[in-house]
CSV table of C-alpha atoms and ligand atoms in Angstrom, one decimal:
chain,number,residue,atom,x,y,z
A,851,MET,CA,46.3,51.4,124.2
A,852,GLU,CA,49.2,53.4,125.5
A,853,HIS,CA,51.5,50.4,124.8
A,854,LEU,CA,50.2,50.2,121.3
A,855,ALA,CA,50.6,53.9,120.7
A,856,ALA,CA,54.2,53.8,121.9
A,857,GLN,CA,54.8,50.8,119.6
A,858,MET,CA,53.0,52.0,116.5
A,859,LEU,CA,53.3,55.8,116.4
A,860,SER,CA,56.2,57.6,114.7
A,861,ARG,CA,59.2,58.9,116.7
A,862,ARG,CA,58.3,62.2,115.2
A,863,VAL,CA,55.0,62.5,117.0
A,864,LEU,CA,56.0,60.6,120.2
A,865,GLU,CA,58.8,63.1,120.7
A,866,MET,CA,56.7,66.1,119.9
A,867,GLU,CA,55.3,68.4,122.6
A,868,GLU,CA,51.7,69.3,122.3
A,869,SER,CA,51.0,73.0,121.6
A,870,ALA,CA,50.9,74.7,125.1
A,871,THR,CA,48.6,77.4,123.8
A,872,LEU,CA,46.1,75.0,122.3
A,873,ARG,CA,46.3,72.7,125.3
A,874,MET,CA,45.5,75.5,127.7
A,875,ALA,CA,42.6,76.7,125.6
A,876,GLN,CA,41.2,73.2,125.6
A,877,LEU,CA,41.5,72.9,129.4
A,878,ALA,CA,39.6,76.2,129.7
A,879,ARG,CA,36.9,75.0,127.4
A,880,ASN,CA,36.6,71.7,129.3
A,881,LEU,CA,36.2,73.6,132.6
A,882,ALA,CA,33.6,76.0,131.0
A,883,ALA,CA,31.7,73.0,129.7
A,884,LYS,CA,31.2,71.9,133.3
A,885,GLY,CA,29.5,75.1,134.0
A,886,ASN,CA,32.4,77.1,135.4
A,887,LYS,CA,32.7,80.8,134.5
A,888,VAL,CA,36.2,80.7,133.0
A,889,ILE,CA,37.9,83.8,131.6
A,890,ASN,CA,40.0,82.6,128.8
A,891,LEU,CA,43.2,84.7,128.4
A,892,SER,CA,45.2,81.8,127.0
A,893,LEU,CA,44.6,81.7,123.2
A,894,GLY,CA,46.3,84.3,121.1
A,895,GLU,CA,43.2,85.3,119.1
A,896,PRO,CA,41.6,88.7,118.5
A,897,ASP,CA,38.2,88.8,120.2
A,898,PHE,CA,36.9,91.0,117.3
A,899,ASP,CA,35.0,89.5,114.4
A,900,THR,CA,36.5,89.7,110.9
A,901,PRO,CA,35.5,93.1,109.4
A,902,ASP,CA,32.3,93.0,107.4
A,903,HIS,CA,33.8,94.1,104.1
A,904,ILE,CA,36.1,91.1,104.1
A,905,LYS,CA,33.3,88.7,104.9
A,906,ASP,CA,31.3,90.2,102.0
A,907,ALA,CA,34.2,89.7,99.7
A,908,ALA,CA,34.3,86.0,100.6
A,909,LYS,CA,30.5,85.7,100.0
A,910,LYS,CA,30.9,87.5,96.6
A,911,ALA,CA,33.8,85.1,95.7
A,912,LEU,CA,31.5,82.1,96.4
A,913,ASP,CA,28.8,83.6,94.2
A,914,GLU,CA,31.4,84.3,91.5
A,915,GLY,CA,32.4,80.6,91.5
A,916,TYR,CA,35.7,80.7,93.4
A,917,THR,CA,34.9,77.2,94.6
A,918,LYS,CA,37.7,75.2,92.8
A,919,TYR,CA,41.3,74.3,93.4
A,920,THR,CA,43.6,77.2,93.0
A,921,PRO,CA,47.3,77.0,92.0
A,922,VAL,CA,49.2,75.4,94.9
A,923,ALA,CA,51.1,78.7,95.6
A,924,GLY,CA,47.8,80.7,95.5
A,925,LEU,CA,45.7,82.6,93.0
A,926,MET,CA,48.0,84.7,90.7
A,927,GLU,CA,45.9,87.9,91.4
A,928,PHE,CA,46.2,87.3,95.1
A,929,ARG,CA,50.0,86.8,94.9
A,930,GLN,CA,50.2,90.0,92.9
A,931,ALA,CA,48.3,91.9,95.7
A,932,ILE,CA,50.6,90.4,98.3
A,933,ALA,CA,53.7,91.5,96.2
A,934,ARG,CA,52.2,95.1,96.2
A,935,LYS,CA,51.6,94.9,99.9
A,936,PHE,CA,55.2,93.8,100.6
A,937,LYS,CA,56.4,96.9,98.6
A,938,ARG,CA,53.9,99.3,100.1
A,939,ASP,CA,54.2,98.3,103.7
A,940,ASN,CA,57.6,96.7,104.0
A,941,ASN,CA,59.8,98.0,101.2
A,942,LEU,CA,60.3,94.4,100.1
A,943,ASP,CA,60.6,93.5,96.4
A,944,PHE,CA,59.1,90.1,95.7
A,945,THR,CA,57.7,89.0,92.3
A,946,PRO,CA,54.4,87.1,92.6
A,947,ASN,CA,56.2,83.8,91.9
A,948,GLN,CA,58.3,84.4,95.0
A,949,ILE,CA,55.1,84.3,97.1
A,950,VAL,CA,53.5,81.1,98.5
A,951,VAL,CA,50.1,81.3,100.1
A,952,SER,CA,49.3,78.7,102.8
A,953,ASN,CA,46.7,77.5,105.3
A,954,GLY,CA,48.0,80.0,107.9
A,955,ALA,CA,51.4,81.3,108.8
A,956,LYS,CA,51.9,78.1,110.8
A,957,GLN,CA,51.9,76.1,107.5
A,958,SER,CA,54.3,78.6,105.9
A,959,LEU,CA,56.7,77.9,108.8
A,960,ALA,CA,56.2,74.1,108.5
A,961,ASN,CA,56.8,74.2,104.7
A,962,LEU,CA,60.0,76.1,105.3
A,963,SER,CA,61.2,73.5,107.9
A,964,MET,CA,60.4,70.6,105.6
A,965,ALA,CA,61.9,72.3,102.6
A,966,MET,CA,65.1,73.6,104.1
A,967,LEU,CA,66.2,71.4,106.9
A,968,ASN,CA,68.2,68.2,107.1
A,969,GLU,CA,69.0,66.2,110.2
A,970,GLY,CA,71.4,68.1,112.4
A,971,ASP,CA,70.9,71.5,110.8
A,972,GLU,CA,70.8,74.1,113.5
A,973,VAL,CA,68.1,76.8,113.7
A,974,VAL,CA,68.7,79.6,116.1
A,975,ILE,CA,65.4,80.5,117.7
A,976,LEU,CA,65.3,83.8,119.6
A,977,ALA,CA,63.6,83.3,122.9
A,978,PRO,CA,61.0,83.8,124.3
A,979,TYR,CA,59.6,82.4,121.1
A,980,TRP,CA,56.2,81.4,119.9
A,981,VAL,CA,55.4,77.8,121.0
A,982,SER,CA,55.3,76.1,117.7
A,983,TYR,CA,58.7,77.2,116.4
A,984,TYR,CA,60.6,74.6,118.4
A,985,GLU,CA,58.5,71.7,117.4
A,986,ILE,CA,58.2,72.8,113.7
A,987,VAL,CA,62.0,72.8,113.6
A,988,ARG,CA,62.1,69.4,115.1
A,989,LEU,CA,59.5,68.2,112.6
A,990,GLY,CA,62.0,69.0,109.9
A,991,GLU,CA,64.6,67.1,111.9
A,992,GLY,CA,66.5,70.3,112.6
A,993,THR,CA,68.1,71.1,115.9
A,994,PRO,CA,66.7,74.1,117.7
A,995,VAL,CA,69.3,76.3,119.3
A,996,VAL,CA,67.6,78.6,121.8
A,997,VAL,CA,69.1,82.0,122.5
A,998,LYS,CA,67.3,83.6,125.5
A,999,ALA,CA,66.6,87.1,126.4
A,1000,GLY,CA,65.1,87.8,129.8
A,1001,ILE,CA,62.9,90.7,131.0
A,1002,GLU,CA,66.0,92.7,132.1
A,1003,GLN,CA,66.8,93.1,128.4
A,1004,ASP,CA,63.2,93.7,127.4
A,1005,PHE,CA,63.2,90.1,126.0
A,1006,LYS,CA,65.4,91.1,123.1
A,1007,VAL,CA,68.4,89.1,122.0
A,1008,THR,CA,71.6,91.1,121.5
A,1009,PRO,CA,73.8,90.8,118.4
A,1010,ALA,CA,76.6,89.4,120.6
A,1011,GLN,CA,74.3,86.6,121.8
A,1012,LEU,CA,73.3,85.8,118.3
A,1013,GLU,CA,76.9,85.8,117.1
A,1014,ALA,CA,77.8,83.4,119.9
A,1015,ALA,CA,75.0,81.0,118.9
A,1016,ILE,CA,75.9,80.7,115.2
A,1017,THR,CA,78.0,77.7,114.2
A,1018,ASP,CA,79.0,76.2,110.9
A,1019,ARG,CA,75.9,74.1,111.1
A,1020,THR,CA,73.5,77.0,111.5
A,1021,LYS,CA,71.1,77.2,108.6
A,1022,MET,CA,68.7,79.8,109.8
A,1023,ILE,CA,67.5,82.1,112.5
A,1024,LEU,CA,63.8,82.4,113.4
A,1025,PHE,CA,62.0,85.1,115.4
A,1026,SER,CA,58.9,87.3,115.5
A,1027,SER,CA,58.7,91.0,115.9
A,1028,PRO,CA,56.3,92.2,117.3
A,1029,CYS,CA,56.9,89.1,119.4
A,1030,ASN,CA,54.6,86.5,120.6
A,1031,PRO,CA,54.7,86.0,123.6
A,1032,THR,CA,56.5,89.1,124.9
A,1033,GLY,CA,55.1,91.9,122.8
A,1034,SER,CA,58.6,93.3,122.3
A,1035,VAL,CA,59.4,95.0,119.1
A,1036,TYR,CA,63.0,95.2,117.8
A,1037,SER,CA,63.8,98.7,116.7
A,1038,GLU,CA,65.3,99.5,113.3
A,1039,LYS,CA,68.7,99.8,114.8
A,1040,GLU,CA,68.4,96.5,116.7
A,1041,LEU,CA,67.2,94.7,113.6
A,1042,ARG,CA,70.0,96.1,111.5
A,1043,ALA,CA,72.5,94.9,114.2
A,1044,LEU,CA,71.1,91.4,114.0
A,1045,ALA,CA,71.2,91.6,110.2
A,1046,ASP,CA,74.9,92.6,110.4
A,1047,VAL,CA,75.6,89.4,112.3
A,1048,VAL,CA,73.8,87.2,109.9
A,1049,ALA,CA,75.4,88.9,106.9
A,1050,ARG,CA,78.8,87.9,108.3
A,1051,HIS,CA,77.9,84.2,108.0
A,1052,GLU,CA,77.5,82.8,104.6
A,1053,ASN,CA,74.5,80.6,104.0
A,1054,VAL,CA,72.6,81.6,107.1
A,1055,PHE,CA,69.0,82.5,106.4
A,1056,ILE,CA,66.5,84.6,108.4
A,1057,ILE,CA,62.9,83.7,108.9
A,1058,SER,CA,61.1,86.8,110.0
A,1059,ASP,CA,57.6,86.1,111.3
A,1060,GLU,CA,55.7,89.4,111.0
A,1061,ILE,CA,52.2,88.2,111.7
A,1062,TYR,CA,51.7,91.0,114.3
A,1063,GLU,CA,52.9,93.7,111.9
A,1064,TYR,CA,49.6,95.6,112.1
A,1065,ILE,CA,49.4,95.3,115.9
A,1066,SER,CA,52.4,97.5,116.7
A,1067,PHE,CA,52.4,100.6,118.9
A,1068,THR,CA,55.7,101.9,117.7
A,1069,GLY,CA,54.7,103.6,114.5
A,1070,LYS,CA,56.2,102.2,111.3
A,1071,HIS,CA,56.8,98.5,111.1
A,1072,ILE,CA,60.3,97.5,110.0
A,1073,SER,CA,61.1,94.4,108.1
A,1074,ILE,CA,64.5,92.9,108.5
A,1075,GLY,CA,64.4,91.7,104.9
A,1076,ALA,CA,64.5,95.3,103.7
A,1077,PHE,CA,68.2,95.7,104.7
A,1078,GLU,CA,70.2,95.4,101.6
A,1079,HIS,CA,72.8,92.9,103.0
A,1080,VAL,CA,70.3,90.3,104.0
A,1081,ARG,CA,67.6,91.0,101.3
A,1082,ASP,CA,68.4,87.7,99.4
A,1083,ARG,CA,68.6,85.7,102.6
A,1084,THR,CA,65.4,86.6,104.3
A,1085,ILE,CA,62.1,84.9,104.2
A,1086,THR,CA,59.2,87.1,105.4
A,1087,VAL,CA,56.2,85.3,106.8
A,1088,ASN,CA,52.9,87.0,107.4
A,1089,GLY,CA,49.2,86.1,107.6
A,1090,PHE,CA,45.7,87.4,108.1
A,1091,ALA,CA,44.9,85.9,111.5
A,1092,LYS,CA,45.9,88.8,113.7
A,1093,GLY,CA,45.7,92.1,111.8
A,1094,PHE,CA,42.4,91.2,110.1
A,1095,ALA,CA,40.9,89.1,112.9
A,1096,MET,CA,40.8,86.1,110.6
A,1097,THR,CA,42.2,83.2,112.7
A,1098,GLY,CA,39.6,80.7,111.5
A,1099,TRP,CA,40.1,81.5,107.8
A,1100,ARG,CA,43.5,79.8,107.8
A,1101,LEU,CA,45.4,82.2,105.5
A,1102,GLY,CA,49.1,83.0,105.6
A,1103,TYR,CA,51.9,83.6,103.2
A,1104,MET,CA,55.6,84.0,102.7
A,1105,GLY,CA,57.9,86.0,100.4
A,1106,ALA,CA,61.1,84.1,99.7
A,1107,PRO,CA,64.0,83.7,97.3
A,1108,LEU,CA,62.5,82.0,94.2
A,1109,TRP,CA,64.1,78.6,94.8
A,1110,ILE,CA,62.8,78.5,98.4
A,1111,ALA,CA,59.3,79.5,97.3
A,1112,GLU,CA,59.4,76.7,94.7
A,1113,ALA,CA,60.6,74.2,97.2
A,1114,CYS,CA,57.8,75.1,99.6
A,1115,THR,CA,55.2,74.9,96.8
A,1116,LYS,CA,56.5,71.4,96.1
A,1117,ILE,CA,56.0,70.4,99.7
A,1118,GLN,CA,52.6,72.0,99.9
A,1119,GLY,CA,51.6,70.4,96.6
A,1120,GLN,CA,52.1,66.9,98.1
A,1121,THR,CA,50.5,67.7,101.4
A,1122,THR,CA,47.6,70.2,101.3
A,1123,SER,CA,47.5,71.9,97.9
A,1124,GLY,CA,46.4,75.5,97.6
A,1125,ALA,CA,44.7,77.4,100.4
A,1126,ASN,CA,40.9,77.9,100.5
A,1127,SER,CA,39.9,79.6,97.2
A,1128,PHE,CA,37.3,82.1,98.5
A,1129,ALA,CA,39.4,83.0,101.5
A,1130,GLN,CA,42.2,84.0,99.1
A,1131,ARG,CA,39.8,86.3,97.3
A,1132,ALA,CA,38.8,87.9,100.6
A,1133,GLY,CA,42.4,88.2,101.6
A,1134,MET,CA,43.2,90.0,98.4
A,1135,TYR,CA,40.4,92.4,99.1
A,1136,ALA,CA,41.5,92.9,102.7
A,1137,LEU,CA,45.0,93.9,101.6
A,1138,GLU,CA,43.7,96.3,98.9
A,1139,SER,CA,41.0,98.0,100.9
A,1140,ASP,CA,41.3,100.7,103.5
A,1141,LEU,CA,43.1,99.4,106.6
A,1142,LYS,CA,41.0,101.6,108.9
A,1143,PRO,CA,39.3,98.6,110.7
A,1144,THR,CA,42.7,97.0,111.3
A,1145,PHE,CA,44.1,100.2,112.9
A,1146,GLU,CA,40.9,100.6,115.0
A,1147,MET,CA,41.6,97.1,116.4
A,1148,ARG,CA,45.2,98.0,117.0
A,1149,ASP,CA,44.1,101.1,118.9
A,1150,ALA,CA,41.7,99.0,121.0
A,1151,PHE,CA,44.6,96.6,121.8
A,1152,LEU,CA,46.8,99.5,122.9
A,1153,ARG,CA,44.1,100.8,125.2
A,1154,ARG,CA,43.8,97.3,126.7
A,1155,ARG,CA,47.5,96.9,127.0
A,1156,ASN,CA,47.5,100.0,129.2
A,1157,LEU,CA,44.5,98.8,131.2
A,1158,THR,CA,46.2,95.3,131.7
A,1159,LEU,CA,49.5,96.8,132.8
A,1160,GLN,CA,47.6,99.0,135.3
A,1161,LEU,CA,45.6,96.0,136.6
A,1162,LEU,CA,48.7,93.7,136.9
A,1163,ASP,CA,50.6,96.4,138.7
A,1164,GLU,CA,48.2,95.8,141.6
A,1165,ILE,CA,49.2,92.1,141.8
A,1166,PRO,CA,52.3,91.6,143.8
A,1167,GLY,CA,55.1,89.7,142.1
A,1168,PHE,CA,54.0,90.2,138.5
A,1169,LEU,CA,57.0,91.8,136.9
A,1170,CYS,CA,56.1,93.2,133.5
A,1171,ASN,CA,57.9,94.9,130.6
A,1172,ARG,CA,56.0,97.4,128.5
A,1173,PRO,CA,54.9,95.5,125.4
A,1174,GLN,CA,55.1,97.5,122.2
A,1175,GLY,CA,52.9,95.2,120.0
A,1176,ALA,CA,50.9,92.0,119.7
A,1177,PHE,CA,48.3,91.5,122.5
A,1178,TYR,CA,50.2,89.7,125.3
A,1179,VAL,CA,51.8,90.6,128.5
A,1180,PHE,CA,54.5,88.2,129.7
A,1181,PRO,CA,55.1,88.8,133.4
A,1182,ASP,CA,58.1,87.3,135.2
A,1183,VAL,CA,56.4,85.4,138.1
A,1184,ARG,CA,59.4,83.9,140.0
A,1185,TYR,CA,58.2,85.7,143.1
A,1186,TYR,CA,55.6,82.9,143.5
A,1187,PHE,CA,58.0,79.9,143.1
A,1188,GLY,CA,58.3,78.0,146.4
A,1189,LYS,CA,55.1,79.6,147.8
A,1190,SER,CA,52.1,77.5,148.9
A,1191,ASP,CA,48.5,77.9,149.8
A,1192,GLY,CA,48.9,75.0,152.3
A,1193,LYS,CA,47.8,72.4,149.8
A,1194,ILE,CA,49.7,73.1,146.6
A,1195,THR,CA,53.2,74.3,146.3
A,1196,ILE,CA,54.2,76.3,143.2
A,1197,HIS,CA,57.4,75.1,141.8
A,1198,ASN,CA,57.3,76.7,138.4
A,1199,ALA,CA,55.2,78.6,135.9
A,1200,ASP,CA,53.3,75.4,134.8
A,1201,ASP,CA,52.2,75.0,138.4
A,1202,LEU,CA,51.2,78.6,138.6
A,1203,ALA,CA,49.2,78.6,135.4
A,1204,MET,CA,47.3,75.5,136.7
A,1205,TYR,CA,46.8,77.1,140.1
A,1206,ILE,CA,45.4,80.2,138.5
A,1207,LEU,CA,43.1,78.2,136.2
A,1208,GLU,CA,41.7,76.0,139.1
A,1209,ASN,CA,41.5,78.7,141.8
A,1210,ALA,CA,40.8,81.9,139.8
A,1211,LEU,CA,39.1,80.3,136.8
A,1212,VAL,CA,41.4,82.3,134.6
A,1213,ALA,CA,43.2,80.6,131.7
A,1214,THR,CA,46.8,81.8,131.0
A,1215,VAL,CA,49.7,80.0,129.4
A,1216,SER,CA,52.9,78.9,131.2
A,1217,GLY,CA,56.0,80.5,129.8
A,1218,SER,CA,57.7,77.1,129.6
A,1219,GLY,CA,56.3,76.4,126.1
A,1220,PHE,CA,57.7,79.7,125.0
A,1221,GLY,CA,61.3,79.0,126.2
A,1222,ALA,CA,60.8,81.1,129.4
A,1223,ASP,CA,59.7,79.0,132.3
A,1224,GLU,CA,59.9,82.0,134.7
A,1225,CYS,CA,57.0,83.7,132.9
A,1226,LEU,CA,53.3,83.5,132.3
A,1227,ARG,CA,51.6,84.6,129.1
A,1228,ILE,CA,48.4,86.6,129.5
A,1229,SER,CA,46.5,87.6,126.3
A,1230,TYR,CA,44.6,90.9,126.6
A,1231,ALA,CA,42.5,90.2,123.5
A,1232,ALA,CA,39.5,90.3,125.7
A,1233,SER,CA,36.9,92.8,126.9
A,1234,ASP,CA,37.7,95.4,129.6
A,1235,GLU,CA,35.2,93.7,131.9
A,1236,ASP,CA,36.9,90.3,131.5
A,1237,LEU,CA,40.3,91.8,132.0
A,1238,THR,CA,39.3,93.6,135.1
A,1239,GLU,CA,37.5,90.6,136.6
A,1240,ALA,CA,40.4,88.2,135.7
A,1241,ALA,CA,42.8,90.5,137.5
A,1242,ARG,CA,40.6,90.7,140.5
A,1243,ARG,CA,40.3,86.9,140.7
A,1244,MET,CA,44.0,86.3,140.1
A,1245,LYS,CA,44.9,88.8,142.8
A,1246,GLU,CA,42.6,87.1,145.3
A,1247,ALA,CA,43.8,83.6,144.5
A,1248,LEU,CA,47.5,84.6,144.4
A,1249,GLY,CA,47.1,86.3,147.7
A,1250,LEU,CA,46.6,82.9,149.4
A,1251,LEU,CA,50.1,81.8,148.4
A,1252,LYS,CA,52.5,82.3,151.2
B,1569,PMP,N1,53.4,83.1,114.2
B,1569,PMP,C1,53.0,83.7,115.4
B,1569,PMP,C2,54.1,84.5,116.1
B,1569,PMP,C3,51.8,83.4,115.9
B,1569,PMP,O1,51.5,84.0,117.1
B,1569,PMP,C4,50.9,82.6,115.3
B,1569,PMP,C5,49.6,82.3,115.9
B,1569,PMP,N2,48.5,82.3,115.2
B,1569,PMP,C6,51.2,82.1,114.0
B,1569,PMP,C7,52.5,82.3,113.5
B,1569,PMP,C8,50.4,81.2,113.2
B,1569,PMP,O2,49.4,81.9,112.6
B,1569,PMP,P1,48.2,81.3,111.7
B,1569,PMP,O3,47.0,81.3,112.5
B,1569,PMP,O4,48.2,82.2,110.5
B,1569,PMP,O5,48.7,79.9,111.3
B,1570,LIG,N1,49.2,81.9,117.9
B,1570,LIG,C1,48.2,81.9,118.9
B,1570,LIG,C2,48.8,81.7,120.2
B,1570,LIG,O1,50.0,81.9,120.4
B,1570,LIG,C3,47.1,80.9,118.5
B,1570,LIG,C4,47.3,79.5,119.0
B,1570,LIG,C5,48.4,78.7,118.3
B,1570,LIG,O2,48.2,78.5,117.1
B,1570,LIG,O3,49.3,78.4,119.0
B,1570,LIG,O4,48.1,81.5,121.2
């Protein structure tokens, strides 16, 4: 079987890494299915249900007959609502035909990769980065160029680092703020400085992934695309999964220069067509209605961030920054490398994540998939009880490593 797979499958898939987040979530499910009481802090998914008024809008849309194909780029009234949202929240000016709605922000990113990259084109990815960026770039036959920021710089890349990474083959830079996996948020000043670097290089585009926009503890969210000098060179990606607790609905979107939006629509038209029709109507309603439930979830995440930091502070060797958004902490765990419980020696974060899963029954994700193999990602989108119990179990299991 393995021989046949190696012979028959494409180079594209054979060389692709499986998503580390999804893999860990599956390992946790497998352990739980065997009767283990696993606490799953691996998957980046709000533990809240989608707010009722959004679910009601989807039910209403079904009754109203939104059961057919929509235009590939999305229902016009939905794209109009997204254009209004971009203006209202982000000071971005997009016409509805510059907006492409997709099956999640993941597909928006994949469309961009397919539509913009040729073999050998370089994409500068600011690390730590979200797991799928690297492989999505490679799917488009691009070359990922990783620029890394460690915990000592709050996981934020400096303009000088970005400048040094740009070559005449660079086509775009890709990052998220608030960041998955670090929770770091680039300030307005920091974003402007990055934009200044990009502006100096003709034909370099920015893909700004703002899916955690509404889960930010810093006050007003800043979009890099709002800076005049990179306005025409920025593609802003967003989605409903995080801020509206709609992961399973599969709904994301981008605002882009018209020719890029048209190219992405062309790709999507030959692969998946328009996103789910009644989800689009519900998404439209979500954007246009009171954001109070969204901000209540954000406040809950902030409270849990504080709790999680307090709990992790009790665990030796978990060096944390103070995340300003999203719902992850990303401790530097090098302290444990080289330690052993007498049976297993921890060489890296992959070993540590597996050790914690097997000995504490807590699922986390190794930083290696995020371009930071000295770290561990812990999602705090979980109940206070689970967070407290997970910390207790981790402390106990880690205490056996000498
Ligand atoms: N970008 C980031 C930074 C993410 O964490 C995720 C995870 N869901 C996505 C994009 C993809 O989101 P979606 O579920 O809308 O495809
Ligand atoms: N984005 C989430 C995460 O980082 C969901 C899983 C995924 O799509 O990778 O865990």
